[in-house]
mmCIF file of C-alpha atoms in Angstrom:
data_model
loop_
_atom_site.group_PDB
_atom_site.id
_atom_site.type_symbol
_atom_site.label_atom_id
_atom_site.label_comp_id
_atom_site.label_asym_id
_atom_site.label_seq_id
_atom_site.Cartn_x
_atom_site.Cartn_y
_atom_site.Cartn_z
ATOM 1 C CA MET S 1 115.083 41.542 166.527
ATOM 2 C CA THR S 2 111.388 41.143 167.239
ATOM 3 C CA LYS S 3 110.433 43.738 164.637
ATOM 4 C CA SER S 4 112.797 42.178 162.109
ATOM 5 C CA GLY S 5 111.454 38.720 162.881
ATOM 6 C CA ALA S 6 107.904 39.956 162.466
ATOM 7 C CA THR S 7 108.774 41.336 159.072
ATOM 8 C CA CYS S 8 110.235 38.022 158.033
ATOM 9 C CA ASN S 9 107.130 36.202 159.280
ATOM 10 C CA VAL S 10 104.824 38.499 157.327
ATOM 11 C CA GLY S 11 106.934 38.073 154.193
ATOM 12 C CA SER S 12 107.063 34.313 154.512
ATOM 13 C CA SER S 13 103.300 34.076 155.003
ATOM 14 C CA THR S 14 102.492 36.466 152.157
ATOM 15 C CA PHE S 15 104.636 34.764 149.551
ATOM 16 C CA PRO S 16 102.645 31.473 149.500
ATOM 17 C CA VAL S 17 99.411 33.503 149.281
ATOM 18 C CA LEU S 18 100.743 35.327 146.213
ATOM 19 C CA ILE S 19 101.705 32.000 144.660
ATOM 20 C CA ARG S 20 98.234 30.575 145.323
ATOM 21 C CA ASN S 21 96.561 33.694 143.867
ATOM 22 C CA ALA S 22 98.733 33.463 140.761
ATOM 23 C CA HIS S 23 97.838 29.782 140.323
ATOM 24 C CA ARG S 24 94.172 30.606 140.839
ATOM 25 C CA GLN S 25 94.274 33.380 138.233
ATOM 26 C CA GLU S 26 96.035 31.080 135.779
ATOM 27 C CA LEU S 27 93.417 28.393 136.418
ATOM 28 C CA TYR S 28 90.593 30.867 135.784
ATOM 29 C CA PHE S 29 92.292 32.025 132.573
ATOM 30 C CA ASN S 30 92.719 28.462 131.340
ATOM 31 C CA MET S 31 89.120 27.584 132.249
ATOM 32 C CA GLY S 32 87.896 30.680 130.419
ATOM 33 C CA ARG S 33 89.946 29.794 127.350
ATOM 34 C CA TRP S 34 88.702 26.192 127.362
ATOM 35 C CA LEU S 35 85.114 27.399 127.758
ATOM 36 C CA ALA S 36 85.602 29.756 124.801
ATOM 37 C CA MET S 37 86.950 26.867 122.717
ATOM 38 C CA VAL S 38 83.974 24.664 123.652
ATOM 39 C CA LEU S 39 81.558 27.461 122.713
ATOM 40 C CA VAL S 40 83.155 27.847 119.274
ATOM 41 C CA ILE S 41 82.849 24.078 118.754
ATOM 42 C CA ILE S 42 79.171 24.208 119.814
ATOM 43 C CA GLY S 43 78.519 27.112 117.454
ATOM 44 C CA ALA S 44 80.202 25.339 114.538
ATOM 45 C CA SER S 45 78.348 22.082 115.244
ATOM 46 C CA SER S 46 75.031 23.920 115.337
ATOM 47 C CA TYR S 47 75.809 25.512 111.993
ATOM 48 C CA GLY S 48 76.777 22.077 110.674
ATOM 49 C CA LEU S 49 73.310 20.713 111.458
ATOM 50 C CA LEU S 50 71.639 23.592 109.649
ATOM 51 C CA SER S 51 72.098 22.422 106.047
ATOM 52 C CA SER S 52 70.217 19.140 106.531
ATOM 53 C CA PHE S 53 67.248 20.838 108.179
ATOM 54 C CA ILE S 54 67.073 23.452 105.414
ATOM 55 C CA LYS S 55 66.990 20.668 102.818
ATOM 56 C CA MET S 56 64.160 19.052 104.797
ATOM 57 C CA ALA S 57 62.251 22.348 104.728
ATOM 58 C CA TYR S 58 62.750 22.553 100.956
ATOM 59 C CA ASP S 59 61.382 19.020 100.635
ATOM 60 C CA GLN S 60 58.190 20.228 102.319
ATOM 61 C CA GLY S 61 57.641 22.677 99.469
ATOM 62 C CA PHE S 62 59.115 25.865 100.916
ATOM 63 C CA THR S 63 61.420 27.954 98.748
ATOM 64 C CA GLU S 64 64.738 29.603 99.529
ATOM 65 C CA GLY S 65 62.959 32.985 99.309
ATOM 66 C CA GLN S 66 60.641 31.914 102.151
ATOM 67 C CA ILE S 67 63.077 30.014 104.350
ATOM 68 C CA THR S 68 65.831 32.658 104.413
ATOM 69 C CA PRO S 69 63.777 35.601 105.808
ATOM 70 C CA ALA S 70 61.929 33.284 108.206
ATOM 71 C CA GLN S 71 65.254 31.975 109.506
ATOM 72 C CA MET S 72 66.767 35.449 109.982
ATOM 73 C CA THR S 73 63.609 37.002 111.441
ATOM 74 C CA MET S 74 62.998 34.308 114.037
ATOM 75 C CA GLY S 75 66.698 34.134 114.914
ATOM 76 C CA THR S 76 66.795 37.886 115.552
ATOM 77 C CA LEU S 77 63.622 37.815 117.669
ATOM 78 C CA PHE S 78 65.022 34.869 119.634
ATOM 79 C CA VAL S 79 68.185 36.811 120.549
ATOM 80 C CA TRP S 80 66.184 39.861 121.677
ATOM 81 C CA MET S 81 64.024 37.566 123.827
ATOM 82 C CA LEU S 82 67.174 36.221 125.467
ATOM 83 C CA ILE S 83 68.271 39.810 126.181
ATOM 84 C CA LEU S 84 64.878 40.538 127.724
ATOM 85 C CA PHE S 85 65.469 37.828 130.333
ATOM 86 C CA HIS S 86 69.155 38.628 130.865
ATOM 87 C CA LYS S 87 69.437 41.919 132.756
ATOM 88 C CA LYS S 88 73.211 42.130 132.387
ATOM 89 C CA SER S 89 72.621 42.602 128.658
ATOM 90 C CA TRP S 90 70.407 45.655 129.211
ATOM 91 C CA VAL S 91 72.919 48.219 127.994
ATOM 92 C CA ASN S 92 72.896 51.022 125.468
ATOM 93 C CA PRO S 93 73.892 49.361 122.161
ATOM 94 C CA PHE S 94 75.150 52.698 120.781
ATOM 95 C CA LYS S 95 77.919 52.871 123.403
ATOM 96 C CA GLY S 96 79.786 50.095 121.640
ATOM 97 C CA PRO S 97 81.207 49.685 118.131
ATOM 98 C CA TRP S 98 77.707 49.265 116.746
ATOM 99 C CA ILE S 99 78.611 50.418 113.224
ATOM 100 C CA LYS S 100 81.361 47.811 112.888
ATOM 101 C CA LEU S 101 79.139 45.124 114.399
ATOM 102 C CA GLY S 102 76.308 46.106 112.070
ATOM 103 C CA LEU S 103 78.547 45.840 109.008
ATOM 104 C CA ILE S 104 79.681 42.384 110.147
ATOM 105 C CA GLY S 105 76.023 41.457 110.520
ATOM 106 C CA ILE S 106 75.224 42.607 106.989
ATOM 107 C CA PHE S 107 78.246 41.296 105.106
ATOM 108 C CA GLY S 108 79.020 38.355 107.390
ATOM 109 C CA LEU S 109 75.701 36.981 108.659
ATOM 110 C CA ALA S 110 73.003 38.121 106.241
ATOM 111 C CA LEU S 111 74.910 37.471 103.021
ATOM 112 C CA THR S 112 76.276 34.144 104.264
ATOM 113 C CA THR S 113 72.727 33.007 105.023
ATOM 114 C CA VAL S 114 71.437 34.195 101.635
ATOM 115 C CA PHE S 115 74.288 32.685 99.599
ATOM 116 C CA PHE S 116 74.371 29.400 101.498
ATOM 117 C CA ASN S 117 70.619 28.866 101.279
ATOM 118 C CA ILE S 118 70.720 29.431 97.517
ATOM 119 C CA ALA S 119 73.591 26.938 97.234
ATOM 120 C CA LEU S 120 71.546 24.404 99.221
ATOM 121 C CA LYS S 121 68.647 24.876 96.820
ATOM 122 C CA GLU S 122 70.900 24.130 93.840
ATOM 123 C CA LEU S 123 73.218 21.466 95.323
ATOM 124 C CA ASN S 124 73.120 18.652 97.852
ATOM 125 C CA ALA S 125 73.887 19.386 101.511
ATOM 126 C CA SER S 126 77.328 17.726 101.541
ATOM 127 C CA LEU S 127 78.672 19.639 98.539
ATOM 128 C CA SER S 128 77.220 22.914 99.834
ATOM 129 C CA ILE S 129 78.971 22.561 103.178
ATOM 130 C CA ILE S 130 82.254 21.580 101.487
ATOM 131 C CA LEU S 131 82.088 24.740 99.367
ATOM 132 C CA LEU S 132 81.278 26.783 102.459
ATOM 133 C CA PHE S 133 84.345 25.277 104.083
ATOM 134 C CA GLN S 134 86.600 27.095 101.663
ATOM 135 C CA PHE S 135 86.376 29.856 104.265
ATOM 136 C CA THR S 136 89.402 28.192 105.879
ATOM 137 C CA TRP S 137 91.952 29.176 103.249
ATOM 138 C CA MET S 138 90.066 32.384 102.498
ATOM 139 C CA THR S 139 90.538 33.446 106.131
ATOM 140 C CA ILE S 140 94.281 32.813 105.834
ATOM 141 C CA ALA S 141 94.398 34.830 102.595
ATOM 142 C CA MET S 142 92.416 37.644 104.196
ATOM 143 C CA ASP S 143 94.813 37.786 107.147
ATOM 144 C CA CYS S 144 97.780 37.961 104.746
ATOM 145 C CA VAL S 145 96.210 40.808 102.754
ATOM 146 C CA VAL S 146 95.201 42.844 105.817
ATOM 147 C CA LYS S 147 98.590 42.402 107.524
ATOM 148 C CA ARG S 148 100.518 42.706 104.240
ATOM 149 C CA ARG S 149 102.468 39.519 104.715
ATOM 150 C CA LEU S 150 103.172 36.321 102.811
ATOM 151 C CA PRO S 151 101.651 33.015 103.963
ATOM 152 C CA ARG S 152 103.808 31.062 106.398
ATOM 153 C CA LYS S 153 105.126 27.691 105.306
ATOM 154 C CA ALA S 154 102.542 25.896 107.453
ATOM 155 C CA GLU S 155 99.755 28.030 105.971
ATOM 156 C CA SER S 156 100.894 27.263 102.415
ATOM 157 C CA ILE S 157 100.888 23.536 103.175
ATOM 158 C CA ALA S 158 97.461 23.913 104.783
ATOM 159 C CA ILE S 159 96.015 25.637 101.707
ATOM 160 C CA VAL S 160 97.290 22.847 99.434
ATOM 161 C CA LEU S 161 95.824 20.165 101.732
ATOM 162 C CA ILE S 162 92.489 21.962 101.914
ATOM 163 C CA LEU S 163 92.233 22.310 98.137
ATOM 164 C CA VAL S 164 93.258 18.674 97.507
ATOM 165 C CA GLY S 165 90.886 17.551 100.252
ATOM 166 C CA THR S 166 88.079 19.535 98.635
ATOM 167 C CA LEU S 167 88.594 17.745 95.309
ATOM 168 C CA LEU S 168 88.447 14.369 97.056
ATOM 169 C CA ALA S 169 85.487 15.389 99.240
ATOM 170 C CA VAL S 170 83.401 16.280 96.186
ATOM 171 C CA ASN S 171 84.364 12.886 94.689
ATOM 172 C CA VAL S 172 85.994 14.561 91.707
ATOM 173 C CA PHE S 173 86.965 11.285 89.993
ATOM 174 C CA GLU S 174 83.450 9.843 89.866
ATOM 175 C CA THR S 175 81.263 12.926 89.766
ATOM 176 C CA ASN S 176 79.261 13.847 86.706
ATOM 177 C CA TRP S 177 79.799 17.604 86.772
ATOM 178 C CA GLU S 178 77.020 18.203 84.269
ATOM 179 C CA GLN S 179 74.501 17.417 87.010
ATOM 180 C CA PHE S 180 75.770 20.247 89.184
ATOM 181 C CA SER S 181 74.550 23.814 88.977
ATOM 182 C CA LEU S 182 77.274 26.371 88.270
ATOM 183 C CA LEU S 183 75.047 28.895 90.016
ATOM 184 C CA GLY S 184 75.010 26.701 93.129
ATOM 185 C CA ILE S 185 78.807 26.350 93.107
ATOM 186 C CA LEU S 186 79.208 30.118 92.699
ATOM 187 C CA TYR S 187 76.908 30.860 95.628
ATOM 188 C CA GLY S 188 78.578 28.179 97.732
ATOM 189 C CA LEU S 189 81.948 29.888 97.235
ATOM 190 C CA LEU S 190 80.407 33.302 97.914
ATOM 191 C CA SER S 191 79.016 31.961 101.197
ATOM 192 C CA ALA S 192 82.547 30.853 102.100
ATOM 193 C CA LEU S 193 83.880 34.350 101.387
ATOM 194 C CA THR S 194 81.257 36.111 103.511
ATOM 195 C CA TYR S 195 81.638 33.535 106.302
ATOM 196 C CA SER S 196 85.398 34.202 106.376
ATOM 197 C CA ILE S 197 84.580 37.916 106.644
ATOM 198 C CA PHE S 198 82.381 37.155 109.647
ATOM 199 C CA LEU S 199 85.012 35.024 111.399
ATOM 200 C CA PHE S 200 87.940 37.332 110.655
ATOM 201 C CA PHE S 201 86.374 40.642 111.615
ATOM 202 C CA THR S 202 84.517 39.274 114.656
ATOM 203 C CA GLY S 203 87.974 38.499 116.065
ATOM 204 C CA GLN S 204 89.197 42.021 115.213
ATOM 205 C CA VAL S 205 86.408 44.120 116.744
ATOM 206 C CA VAL S 206 86.920 44.991 120.406
ATOM 207 C CA SER S 207 83.593 45.497 122.154
ATOM 208 C CA THR S 208 82.758 46.039 125.823
ATOM 209 C CA LEU S 209 79.107 45.201 125.168
ATOM 210 C CA PRO S 210 77.680 41.873 126.425
ATOM 211 C CA PRO S 211 77.920 39.078 123.828
ATOM 212 C CA LEU S 212 74.125 38.889 123.517
ATOM 213 C CA MET S 213 73.945 42.578 122.655
ATOM 214 C CA ASN S 214 76.746 42.188 120.111
ATOM 215 C CA SER S 215 74.754 39.385 118.501
ATOM 216 C CA ALA S 216 71.527 41.399 118.554
ATOM 217 C CA ILE S 217 73.216 44.373 116.853
ATOM 218 C CA MET S 218 74.647 42.143 114.111
ATOM 219 C CA LEU S 219 71.344 40.410 113.429
ATOM 220 C CA THR S 220 69.204 43.561 113.636
ATOM 221 C CA ALA S 221 71.474 45.411 111.205
ATOM 222 C CA ALA S 222 71.096 42.521 108.772
ATOM 223 C CA MET S 223 67.290 42.630 108.749
ATOM 224 C CA PRO S 224 66.738 45.697 106.477
ATOM 225 C CA VAL S 225 69.033 44.129 103.866
ATOM 226 C CA MET S 226 67.175 40.848 104.255
ATOM 227 C CA TYR S 227 63.780 42.487 103.734
ATOM 228 C CA ILE S 228 65.023 44.361 100.661
ATOM 229 C CA LEU S 229 66.044 41.039 99.128
ATOM 230 C CA TYR S 230 63.033 39.136 100.469
ATOM 231 C CA PRO S 231 59.992 41.299 101.359
ATOM 232 C CA PRO S 232 58.246 40.052 104.544
ATOM 233 C CA THR S 233 55.096 39.368 102.523
ATOM 234 C CA VAL S 234 56.383 35.773 102.305
ATOM 235 C CA PHE S 235 54.886 35.229 105.758
ATOM 236 C CA ALA S 236 51.426 35.564 104.244
ATOM 237 C CA HIS S 237 51.916 32.094 102.772
ATOM 238 C CA GLU S 238 49.036 29.670 103.354
ATOM 239 C CA ASN S 239 51.413 27.552 105.454
ATOM 240 C CA GLY S 240 52.739 30.630 107.244
ATOM 241 C CA SER S 241 52.541 29.067 110.705
ATOM 242 C CA THR S 242 54.618 26.073 109.581
ATOM 243 C CA LEU S 243 57.062 28.465 107.913
ATOM 244 C CA LEU S 244 57.488 30.346 111.192
ATOM 245 C CA LEU S 245 58.162 27.085 113.035
ATOM 246 C CA TRP S 246 60.842 26.208 110.496
ATOM 247 C CA GLY S 247 62.193 29.735 110.896
ATOM 248 C CA LEU S 248 62.358 29.276 114.670
ATOM 249 C CA LEU S 249 64.336 26.031 114.372
ATOM 250 C CA LEU S 250 66.639 27.280 111.605
ATOM 251 C CA GLY S 251 67.112 30.665 113.260
ATOM 252 C CA PHE S 252 68.093 28.965 116.508
ATOM 253 C CA LEU S 253 70.615 26.667 114.794
ATOM 254 C CA GLY S 254 71.921 29.141 112.246
ATOM 255 C CA GLN S 255 71.754 32.547 113.943
ATOM 256 C CA VAL S 256 71.294 32.250 117.717
ATOM 257 C CA VAL S 257 73.684 29.470 118.770
ATOM 258 C CA PRO S 258 76.564 30.232 116.359
ATOM 259 C CA THR S 259 76.363 34.029 116.696
ATOM 260 C CA VAL S 260 76.218 34.055 120.494
ATOM 261 C CA SER S 261 78.835 31.300 120.823
ATOM 262 C CA PHE S 262 81.218 32.988 118.381
ATOM 263 C CA ASN S 263 80.770 36.429 119.938
ATOM 264 C CA ILE S 264 81.776 34.980 123.310
ATOM 265 C CA GLY S 265 84.470 32.598 122.113
ATOM 266 C CA ILE S 266 86.269 34.165 119.134
ATOM 267 C CA PRO S 267 87.493 37.363 120.866
ATOM 268 C CA ARG S 268 89.044 35.173 123.597
ATOM 269 C CA ILE S 269 90.869 32.714 121.348
ATOM 270 C CA GLY S 270 91.392 34.620 118.075
ATOM 271 C CA SER S 271 90.182 34.109 114.522
ATOM 272 C CA THR S 272 92.755 31.525 113.449
ATOM 273 C CA LEU S 273 92.140 29.128 116.340
ATOM 274 C CA ALA S 274 88.410 29.672 115.865
ATOM 275 C CA ALA S 275 88.780 28.636 112.226
ATOM 276 C CA MET S 276 90.587 25.468 113.313
ATOM 277 C CA LEU S 277 87.962 24.552 115.920
ATOM 278 C CA GLY S 278 85.235 25.452 113.453
ATOM 279 C CA SER S 279 86.396 22.540 111.305
ATOM 280 C CA VAL S 280 84.121 20.317 113.407
ATOM 281 C CA GLU S 281 81.303 21.819 111.351
ATOM 282 C CA LEU S 282 82.308 19.735 108.326
ATOM 283 C CA PRO S 283 82.014 16.190 109.771
ATOM 284 C CA VAL S 284 78.903 17.211 111.730
ATOM 285 C CA ALA S 285 77.240 18.468 108.536
ATOM 286 C CA VAL S 286 78.164 15.406 106.466
ATOM 287 C CA ILE S 287 77.124 12.929 109.180
ATOM 288 C CA ALA S 288 73.837 14.819 109.639
ATOM 289 C CA ALA S 289 73.238 14.747 105.866
ATOM 290 C CA TYR S 290 73.860 10.991 105.880
ATOM 291 C CA LEU S 291 71.625 10.269 108.886
ATOM 292 C CA LEU S 292 68.809 12.781 108.326
ATOM 293 C CA ILE S 293 68.381 12.982 104.550
ATOM 294 C CA GLY S 294 70.245 9.907 103.350
ATOM 295 C CA GLU S 295 73.037 11.511 101.318
ATOM 296 C CA PRO S 296 75.719 8.866 100.593
ATOM 297 C CA VAL S 297 79.358 9.372 101.606
ATOM 298 C CA ASN S 298 82.176 7.095 100.405
ATOM 299 C CA GLY S 299 85.646 6.480 101.789
ATOM 300 C CA LEU S 300 87.373 8.851 99.362
ATOM 301 C CA GLN S 301 85.130 11.686 100.493
ATOM 302 C CA TRP S 302 85.967 10.982 104.145
ATOM 303 C CA LEU S 303 89.659 11.094 103.216
ATOM 304 C CA GLY S 304 89.107 14.462 101.558
ATOM 305 C CA MET S 305 87.374 15.825 104.647
ATOM 306 C CA GLY S 306 90.216 14.502 106.768
ATOM 307 C CA LEU S 307 92.711 16.418 104.606
ATOM 308 C CA ILE S 308 90.663 19.597 104.977
ATOM 309 C CA ILE S 309 90.605 19.280 108.768
ATOM 310 C CA GLY S 310 94.310 18.356 108.779
ATOM 311 C CA GLY S 311 95.084 21.452 106.737
ATOM 312 C CA ILE S 312 93.258 23.626 109.250
ATOM 313 C CA ILE S 313 95.237 22.095 112.119
ATOM 314 C CA ILE S 314 98.546 22.572 110.287
ATOM 315 C CA SER S 315 97.675 26.212 109.597
ATOM 316 C CA GLU S 316 97.802 26.760 113.361
ATOM 317 C CA ASN S 317 101.484 25.783 113.505
ATOM 318 C CA LYS S 318 103.222 29.022 114.466
ATOM 319 C CA SER S 319 106.789 27.757 114.282
#
């Protein structure tokens, strides 16, 4: 009886401990997921601020061919400096999927930066960011092609809302389209395509490397392509020191914060949820353009942006 009773006592005392451990693990999982979501929002917001600061750099006389390599170079150096002071990131980069990460860096990060900066040179900041935001339905289309499936009903509704919202956001009824550059619109849409490539494939690549190292591999792989397009001789400009300062700010906002945040957050929450949370980039960019460089925004444009964000939220409906 004593032995049996002891067994019962051990069982009864162990069961609550197991329950508490399970609750603790669930709490940690939820906290980790919420942290990943917050990081994606931070990354998107940082990218949203970028367009206004690039326009400000253009207003100081710098060209897209100077700003783009300065932005990428300083952003890459910044990430490697972070690795230098973070010992947990001191790992062999070739033990991970460095080829896949490098390709994402080239086709996702480098080309998005190049295309978007050209669009900003040709168009205003608000229109450029709205064109970039076509990555939302492009990501859905990419997922359908890769998985060989048709869009779900919610995704189809989302695509319609996003396209209608885009027309309203660019103020289609009052806009004089002759004042817009077709080249700028083309590059804005190309930036959306390459950004969707970055978001989609970042969520697909499984890497055991630290997020900082993943980011460093992506950015470093992008640099040779960047220097082929824009030789580093641009740094010999008479205002080279000012150009480097702009590169430091733009690289931090456009390469460091988004890349690190997305590399930590997207694998934990998936590409589709990341695309939904990334919608915060749109209002942040438009508000920044209004406050920092004085671009006007009317009520119809806000309605259009609301439809775009609503479409992204609806696309997450799995039922």
